[in-house]
Amino acid sequence: MRQIIDAELTWTGEKFERGIRVEVDESGAIGRVGSAGEPTVRLQRQALIPGFSNAHSHAFQRGLRGSGETFPAGSGSFWSWREAMYGLVERLDRETFYTLCLRAFEEMRATGITSVGEFHYLHHSPTALDSQERDYAFDDVVLEAARDAGIRIVLLNVFYKSGGIGVPPSRPQRRFVSDGLKEYWSNIDRLQSRASSTSTIGAVAHSIRAATPDEIEELHRESRQRGIVFHMHVEEQPKEIEDCVAAYGATPMEILLDRLTLDEKFTAVHCTHSTAENLRRFFASGANACITPLTEANLGDGIPDSAPLLDSVSQLSLGTDSNNRISMIEEMRWLEYAQRLKQQSRGVFRTANGANAVSLFNAATRGGARSLGLPGGMIADGNVADFAAIDLDAPSLAGSNESNLLEALIFGSSEEVILATCIAGKWRTHRQKPIL
Ligand SMILES: [Zn+2]
């Protein structure tokens, strides 16, 4: 149904403005910003922002929250955490997997996330653990859970072949693997035939551990032909780089730079240990990097070099990754804070005019939409009508005004300020405004 939204404040790309009406058409897209029609949705004492785009998630890992946070055998690492994650992989049946995905997606919505790039590799039913049976049944479960949560999804469906460079898949990894590219693409064809107005499909090479350079090159070439986005974990761990150099004589990023025709549809997730020089070459191609500050902090992964990121800030996106904590507001804050702690200085991701919060906000909105290939991330004519409504009476925002609301939101608040989200024109209330 056509609607005209009238919020007290509306984010128009550079600032919050008063008196902006946003028209949403029947198809769930923004018809016009600044429409003069009579409002049908009045958001009193609320600010309208574009919904957050979560560019990297593994929804089922929500099932690990609260686990693996004690260290009786000494300090842990990404690799010890991965063993715990594989334990979960061995336990999940269809019902428990659906429940975890639904829980994660609903929690995302309630924190203002309106689209998710679900980097999905747990494809097969548990029977795959002890047989060669590959049914890709869990791909459909992810789509079902997203539909039931009402969240927009880009199913980033993973190609996974080996258990490490030159290593066969382990028992839990049998639930991830494809026999080859032909099987992978025929499953993508099947999924694309099921896509809806709020679900699309993207291609993925899990990492240099799970696919060879030849397979990655071929996968990427086909994804370009199909015009779909392509994501890959890149240089999250020093060991991944060492193993890759030992096997192929080059780092994962160097292999991508040398062999692939990178463009704005390509997203490298993490780039934590990438060299500044490689990252500059990578961004010059137009490609995106997705940073996941809370997961990287939780896993003790490290912090990427900020200098090349600063030069290409419009190519940055954010992801909730392991979903140990789901909060895009906190991801924005920690993108900046990790660098402040490392550099002992403030205002790292600042614009030419000295603004800071807007760069972080753009990563969580426009940058995420760019990475996922979605016409969104901005309240602009023709974009998807995906929004979040902010409570201007929230105690954590008290004392701020339209000129510093964005800063108060990012550095001083959390999901308690998100009253409602709208996806393709359909609203859902998450919290009631307190009765004053
Ligand atoms: Zn990941």
mmCIF file of N, CA, C and O in Angstrom, residues 271-337:
data_model
loop_
_atom_site.group_PDB
_atom_site.id
_atom_site.type_symbol
_atom_site.label_atom_id
_atom_site.label_comp_id
_atom_site.label_asym_id
_atom_site.label_seq_id
_atom_site.Cartn_x
_atom_site.Cartn_y
_atom_site.Cartn_z
ATOM 1 N N CYS A 271 40.343 -8.785 5.846
ATOM 2 C CA CYS A 271 41.580 -8.081 5.424
ATOM 3 C C CYS A 271 42.393 -7.632 6.642
ATOM 4 O O CYS A 271 43.108 -6.629 6.575
ATOM 5 N N THR A 272 42.302 -8.384 7.728
ATOM 6 C CA THR A 272 42.928 -7.971 8.985
ATOM 7 C C THR A 272 44.448 -7.892 8.873
ATOM 8 O O THR A 272 45.071 -7.013 9.463
ATOM 9 N N HIS A 273 45.032 -8.819 8.129
ATOM 10 C CA HIS A 273 46.493 -8.871 8.049
ATOM 11 C C HIS A 273 46.996 -8.551 6.638
ATOM 12 O O HIS A 273 48.121 -8.908 6.277
ATOM 13 N N SER A 274 46.169 -7.885 5.845
ATOM 14 C CA SER A 274 46.580 -7.503 4.485
ATOM 15 C C SER A 274 47.565 -6.345 4.566
ATOM 16 O O SER A 274 47.445 -5.477 5.437
ATOM 17 N N THR A 275 48.516 -6.317 3.647
ATOM 18 C CA THR A 275 49.469 -5.198 3.658
ATOM 19 C C THR A 275 48.784 -3.951 3.095
ATOM 20 O O THR A 275 47.836 -4.040 2.302
ATOM 21 N N ALA A 276 49.299 -2.785 3.508
ATOM 22 C CA ALA A 276 48.720 -1.523 3.037
ATOM 23 C C ALA A 276 48.822 -1.424 1.522
ATOM 24 O O ALA A 276 47.886 -0.980 0.848
ATOM 25 N N GLU A 277 49.926 -1.862 0.982
ATOM 26 C CA GLU A 277 50.117 -1.752 -0.472
ATOM 27 C C GLU A 277 49.093 -2.624 -1.217
ATOM 28 O O GLU A 277 48.466 -2.181 -2.195
ATOM 29 N N ASN A 278 48.908 -3.860 -0.750
ATOM 30 C CA ASN A 278 47.923 -4.730 -1.400
ATOM 31 C C ASN A 278 46.511 -4.176 -1.266
ATOM 32 O O ASN A 278 45.714 -4.238 -2.203
ATOM 33 N N LEU A 279 46.211 -3.633 -0.083
ATOM 34 C CA LEU A 279 44.868 -3.084 0.118
ATOM 35 C C LEU A 279 44.617 -1.885 -0.801
ATOM 36 O O LEU A 279 43.520 -1.717 -1.329
ATOM 37 N N ARG A 280 45.626 -1.066 -1.015
ATOM 38 C CA ARG A 280 45.460 0.083 -1.919
ATOM 39 C C ARG A 280 45.175 -0.392 -3.342
ATOM 40 O O ARG A 280 44.310 0.141 -4.016
ATOM 41 N N ARG A 281 45.902 -1.424 -3.774
ATOM 42 C CA ARG A 281 45.644 -1.985 -5.118
ATOM 43 C C ARG A 281 44.236 -2.575 -5.183
ATOM 44 O O ARG A 281 43.526 -2.429 -6.174
ATOM 45 N N PHE A 282 43.849 -3.232 -4.098
ATOM 46 C CA PHE A 282 42.528 -3.871 -4.034
ATOM 47 C C PHE A 282 41.417 -2.817 -4.153
ATOM 48 O O PHE A 282 40.502 -2.947 -4.965
ATOM 49 N N PHE A 283 41.531 -1.745 -3.379
ATOM 50 C CA PHE A 283 40.488 -0.707 -3.417
ATOM 51 C C PHE A 283 40.486 0.044 -4.754
ATOM 52 O O PHE A 283 39.437 0.500 -5.212
ATOM 53 N N ALA A 284 41.646 0.162 -5.384
ATOM 54 C CA ALA A 284 41.712 0.865 -6.680
ATOM 55 C C ALA A 284 40.851 0.158 -7.731
ATOM 56 O O ALA A 284 40.394 0.779 -8.694
ATOM 57 N N SER A 285 40.585 -1.141 -7.529
ATOM 58 C CA SER A 285 39.751 -1.887 -8.483
ATOM 59 C C SER A 285 38.266 -1.581 -8.300
ATOM 60 O O SER A 285 37.443 -1.987 -9.110
ATOM 61 N N GLY A 286 37.923 -0.892 -7.204
ATOM 62 C CA GLY A 286 36.511 -0.616 -6.911
ATOM 63 C C GLY A 286 35.904 -1.611 -5.934
ATOM 64 O O GLY A 286 34.751 -1.470 -5.528
ATOM 65 N N ALA A 287 36.679 -2.645 -5.548
ATOM 66 C CA ALA A 287 36.129 -3.695 -4.683
ATOM 67 C C ALA A 287 35.937 -3.210 -3.238
ATOM 68 O O ALA A 287 36.460 -2.163 -2.844
ATOM 69 N N ASN A 288 35.184 -3.990 -2.468
ATOM 70 C CA ASN A 288 34.798 -3.628 -1.092
ATOM 71 C C ASN A 288 35.523 -4.489 -0.058
ATOM 72 O O ASN A 288 35.848 -5.642 -0.327
ATOM 73 N N ALA A 289 35.680 -3.924 1.138
ATOM 74 C CA ALA A 289 36.161 -4.717 2.277
ATOM 75 C C ALA A 289 35.103 -4.647 3.371
ATOM 76 O O ALA A 289 34.549 -3.581 3.638
ATOM 77 N N CYS A 290 34.820 -5.801 3.963
ATOM 78 C CA CYS A 290 33.869 -5.845 5.079
ATOM 79 C C CYS A 290 34.654 -6.136 6.367
ATOM 80 O O CYS A 290 35.397 -7.116 6.445
ATOM 81 N N ILE A 291 34.464 -5.266 7.356
ATOM 82 C CA ILE A 291 35.138 -5.418 8.642
ATOM 83 C C ILE A 291 34.085 -5.848 9.662
ATOM 84 O O ILE A 291 32.934 -5.383 9.616
ATOM 85 N N THR A 292 34.482 -6.720 10.592
ATOM 86 C CA THR A 292 33.526 -7.217 11.586
ATOM 87 C C THR A 292 34.132 -7.011 12.978
ATOM 88 O O THR A 292 34.561 -7.962 13.629
ATOM 89 N N PRO A 293 34.147 -5.762 13.458
ATOM 90 C CA PRO A 293 34.954 -5.430 14.655
ATOM 91 C C PRO A 293 34.642 -6.256 15.898
ATOM 92 O O PRO A 293 35.578 -6.678 16.590
ATOM 93 N N LEU A 294 33.362 -6.520 16.187
ATOM 94 C CA LEU A 294 33.059 -7.240 17.429
ATOM 95 C C LEU A 294 33.530 -8.687 17.360
ATOM 96 O O LEU A 294 34.050 -9.227 18.333
ATOM 97 N N THR A 295 33.340 -9.333 16.208
ATOM 98 C CA THR A 295 33.794 -10.724 16.074
ATOM 99 C C THR A 295 35.311 -10.787 16.075
ATOM 100 O O THR A 295 35.914 -11.660 16.721
ATOM 101 N N GLU A 296 35.936 -9.861 15.356
ATOM 102 C CA GLU A 296 37.403 -9.857 15.319
ATOM 103 C C GLU A 296 37.969 -9.637 16.727
ATOM 104 O O GLU A 296 38.971 -10.249 17.108
ATOM 105 N N ALA A 297 37.290 -8.792 17.509
ATOM 106 C CA ALA A 297 37.733 -8.569 18.892
ATOM 107 C C ALA A 297 37.517 -9.825 19.725
ATOM 108 O O ALA A 297 38.401 -10.263 20.471
ATOM 109 N N ASN A 298 36.326 -10.427 19.586
ATOM 110 C CA ASN A 298 36.014 -11.609 20.387
ATOM 111 C C ASN A 298 36.981 -12.755 20.083
ATOM 112 O O ASN A 298 37.388 -13.490 20.978
ATOM 113 N N LEU A 299 37.347 -12.905 18.810
ATOM 114 C CA LEU A 299 38.223 -14.014 18.419
ATOM 115 C C LEU A 299 39.700 -13.670 18.588
ATOM 116 O O LEU A 299 40.553 -14.541 18.424
ATOM 117 N N GLY A 300 40.003 -12.420 18.913
ATOM 118 C CA GLY A 300 41.409 -12.026 19.045
ATOM 119 C C GLY A 300 42.128 -12.040 17.709
ATOM 120 O O GLY A 300 43.303 -12.403 17.620
ATOM 121 N N ASP A 301 41.423 -11.647 16.634
ATOM 122 C CA ASP A 301 41.995 -11.724 15.279
ATOM 123 C C ASP A 301 43.050 -10.654 15.008
ATOM 124 O O ASP A 301 44.000 -10.885 14.272
ATOM 125 N N GLY A 302 42.813 -9.453 15.534
ATOM 126 C CA GLY A 302 43.695 -8.327 15.209
ATOM 127 C C GLY A 302 42.896 -7.195 14.595
ATOM 128 O O GLY A 302 41.670 -7.273 14.470
ATOM 129 N N ILE A 303 43.606 -6.134 14.214
ATOM 130 C CA ILE A 303 42.978 -4.918 13.692
ATOM 131 C C ILE A 303 43.636 -4.567 12.364
ATOM 132 O O ILE A 303 44.869 -4.540 12.285
ATOM 133 N N PRO A 304 42.861 -4.291 11.323
ATOM 134 C CA PRO A 304 43.497 -3.964 10.047
ATOM 135 C C PRO A 304 44.187 -2.603 10.089
ATOM 136 O O PRO A 304 43.863 -1.752 10.909
ATOM 137 N N ASP A 305 45.137 -2.431 9.208
ATOM 138 C CA ASP A 305 45.835 -1.160 9.048
ATOM 139 C C ASP A 305 44.817 -0.124 8.543
ATOM 140 O O ASP A 305 44.161 -0.343 7.531
ATOM 141 N N SER A 306 44.669 0.986 9.269
ATOM 142 C CA SER A 306 43.588 1.917 8.911
ATOM 143 C C SER A 306 43.915 2.809 7.724
ATOM 144 O O SER A 306 43.020 3.281 7.038
ATOM 145 N N ALA A 307 45.206 3.051 7.434
ATOM 146 C CA ALA A 307 45.549 4.048 6.411
ATOM 147 C C ALA A 307 44.897 3.762 5.056
ATOM 148 O O ALA A 307 44.219 4.643 4.505
ATOM 149 N N PRO A 308 45.027 2.556 4.506
ATOM 150 C CA PRO A 308 44.377 2.314 3.207
ATOM 151 C C PRO A 308 42.853 2.311 3.310
ATOM 152 O O PRO A 308 42.165 2.612 2.331
ATOM 153 N N LEU A 309 42.317 1.985 4.499
ATOM 154 C CA LEU A 309 40.860 2.001 4.674
ATOM 155 C C LEU A 309 40.347 3.434 4.604
ATOM 156 O O LEU A 309 39.287 3.711 4.036
ATOM 157 N N LEU A 310 41.107 4.353 5.191
ATOM 158 C CA LEU A 310 40.674 5.754 5.233
ATOM 159 C C LEU A 310 40.569 6.361 3.849
ATOM 160 O O LEU A 310 39.693 7.167 3.575
ATOM 161 N N ASP A 311 41.475 5.932 2.974
ATOM 162 C CA ASP A 311 41.467 6.481 1.612
ATOM 163 C C ASP A 311 40.287 5.959 0.796
ATOM 164 O O ASP A 311 39.969 6.512 -0.246
ATOM 165 N N SER A 312 39.668 4.861 1.254
ATOM 166 C CA SER A 312 38.605 4.222 0.465
ATOM 167 C C SER A 312 37.403 3.925 1.347
ATOM 168 O O SER A 312 36.818 2.851 1.294
ATOM 169 N N VAL A 313 37.051 4.894 2.170
ATOM 170 C CA VAL A 313 36.060 4.645 3.215
ATOM 171 C C VAL A 313 34.680 4.300 2.633
ATOM 172 O O VAL A 313 33.914 3.548 3.231
ATOM 173 N N SER A 314 34.379 4.767 1.416
ATOM 174 C CA SER A 314 33.077 4.453 0.811
ATOM 175 C C SER A 314 33.010 2.990 0.372
ATOM 176 O O SER A 314 31.945 2.497 0.020
ATOM 177 N N GLN A 315 34.152 2.294 0.391
ATOM 178 C CA GLN A 315 34.161 0.876 0.005
ATOM 179 C C GLN A 315 34.173 -0.051 1.224
ATOM 180 O O GLN A 315 34.378 -1.251 1.097
ATOM 181 N N LEU A 316 33.922 0.527 2.406
ATOM 182 C CA LEU A 316 33.890 -0.270 3.630
ATOM 183 C C LEU A 316 32.465 -0.637 4.009
ATOM 184 O O LEU A 316 31.544 0.170 3.869
ATOM 185 N N SER A 317 32.303 -1.856 4.517
ATOM 186 C CA SER A 317 31.018 -2.259 5.078
ATOM 187 C C SER A 317 31.300 -2.962 6.404
ATOM 188 O O SER A 317 32.456 -3.212 6.750
ATOM 189 N N LEU A 318 30.218 -3.270 7.131
ATOM 190 C CA LEU A 318 30.342 -3.888 8.453
ATOM 191 C C LEU A 318 29.490 -5.145 8.519
ATOM 192 O O LEU A 318 28.450 -5.235 7.851
ATOM 193 N N GLY A 319 29.928 -6.099 9.353
ATOM 194 C CA GLY A 319 29.141 -7.320 9.505
ATOM 195 C C GLY A 319 29.130 -7.798 10.940
ATOM 196 O O GLY A 319 30.079 -7.556 11.690
ATOM 197 N N THR A 320 28.053 -8.498 11.309
ATOM 198 C CA THR A 320 27.957 -9.030 12.672
ATOM 199 C C THR A 320 28.581 -10.431 12.774
ATOM 200 O O THR A 320 28.661 -10.981 13.878
ATOM 201 N N ASP A 321 28.958 -11.018 11.652
ATOM 202 C CA ASP A 321 29.793 -12.213 11.542
ATOM 203 C C ASP A 321 29.344 -13.352 12.453
ATOM 204 O O ASP A 321 28.386 -14.048 12.141
ATOM 205 N N SER A 322 29.977 -13.572 13.598
ATOM 206 C CA SER A 322 29.658 -14.725 14.441
ATOM 207 C C SER A 322 28.377 -14.518 15.244
ATOM 208 O O SER A 322 27.892 -15.452 15.880
ATOM 209 N N ASN A 323 27.842 -13.280 15.238
ATOM 210 C CA ASN A 323 26.590 -12.973 15.941
ATOM 211 C C ASN A 323 26.657 -13.243 17.437
ATOM 212 O O ASN A 323 25.628 -13.450 18.088
ATOM 213 N N ASN A 324 27.854 -13.230 17.969
ATOM 214 C CA ASN A 324 28.017 -13.342 19.417
ATOM 215 C C ASN A 324 27.341 -12.161 20.102
ATOM 216 O O ASN A 324 26.752 -12.295 21.175
ATOM 217 N N ARG A 325 27.418 -10.992 19.448
ATOM 218 C CA ARG A 325 26.683 -9.803 19.867
ATOM 219 C C ARG A 325 26.134 -9.204 18.584
ATOM 220 O O ARG A 325 26.891 -9.026 17.618
ATOM 221 N N ILE A 326 24.842 -8.938 18.538
ATOM 222 C CA ILE A 326 24.247 -8.370 17.332
ATOM 223 C C ILE A 326 23.899 -6.915 17.607
ATOM 224 O O ILE A 326 22.938 -6.615 18.323
ATOM 225 N N SER A 327 24.705 -6.013 17.075
ATOM 226 C CA SER A 327 24.429 -4.593 17.228
ATOM 227 C C SER A 327 25.236 -3.809 16.203
ATOM 228 O O SER A 327 26.462 -3.728 16.311
ATOM 229 N N MET A 328 24.563 -3.277 15.205
ATOM 230 C CA MET A 328 25.295 -2.507 14.200
ATOM 231 C C MET A 328 25.774 -1.182 14.780
ATOM 232 O O MET A 328 26.809 -0.661 14.365
ATOM 233 N N ILE A 329 25.042 -0.665 15.771
ATOM 234 C CA ILE A 329 25.506 0.568 16.426
ATOM 235 C C ILE A 329 26.864 0.302 17.083
ATOM 236 O O ILE A 329 27.807 1.086 16.959
ATOM 237 N N GLU A 330 26.967 -0.840 17.741
ATOM 238 C CA GLU A 330 28.232 -1.163 18.399
ATOM 239 C C GLU A 330 29.340 -1.486 17.394
ATOM 240 O O GLU A 330 30.511 -1.168 17.621
ATOM 241 N N GLU A 331 28.987 -2.106 16.270
ATOM 242 C CA GLU A 331 29.998 -2.373 15.228
ATOM 243 C C GLU A 331 30.583 -1.044 14.722
ATOM 244 O O GLU A 331 31.791 -0.915 14.526
ATOM 245 N N MET A 332 29.703 -0.057 14.501
ATOM 246 C CA MET A 332 30.178 1.258 14.027
ATOM 247 C C MET A 332 31.149 1.857 15.031
ATOM 248 O O MET A 332 32.210 2.363 14.684
ATOM 249 N N ARG A 333 30.712 1.818 16.304
ATOM 250 C CA ARG A 333 31.514 2.396 17.382
ATOM 251 C C ARG A 333 32.888 1.726 17.446
ATOM 252 O O ARG A 333 33.909 2.380 17.562
ATOM 253 N N TRP A 334 32.908 0.392 17.325
ATOM 254 C CA TRP A 334 34.172 -0.336 17.489
ATOM 255 C C TRP A 334 35.054 -0.299 16.253
ATOM 256 O O TRP A 334 36.263 -0.504 16.353
ATOM 257 N N LEU A 335 34.473 -0.012 15.103
ATOM 258 C CA LEU A 335 35.318 0.226 13.925
ATOM 259 C C LEU A 335 36.256 1.394 14.235
ATOM 260 O O LEU A 335 37.453 1.352 13.963
ATOM 261 N N GLU A 336 35.713 2.429 14.855
ATOM 262 C CA GLU A 336 36.485 3.611 15.223
ATOM 263 C C GLU A 336 37.323 3.375 16.482
ATOM 264 O O GLU A 336 38.511 3.700 16.521
ATOM 265 N N TYR A 337 36.709 2.790 17.521
ATOM 266 C CA TYR A 337 37.399 2.681 18.822
ATOM 267 C C TYR A 337 38.637 1.782 18.749
ATOM 268 O O TYR A 337 39.642 2.058 19.409
#
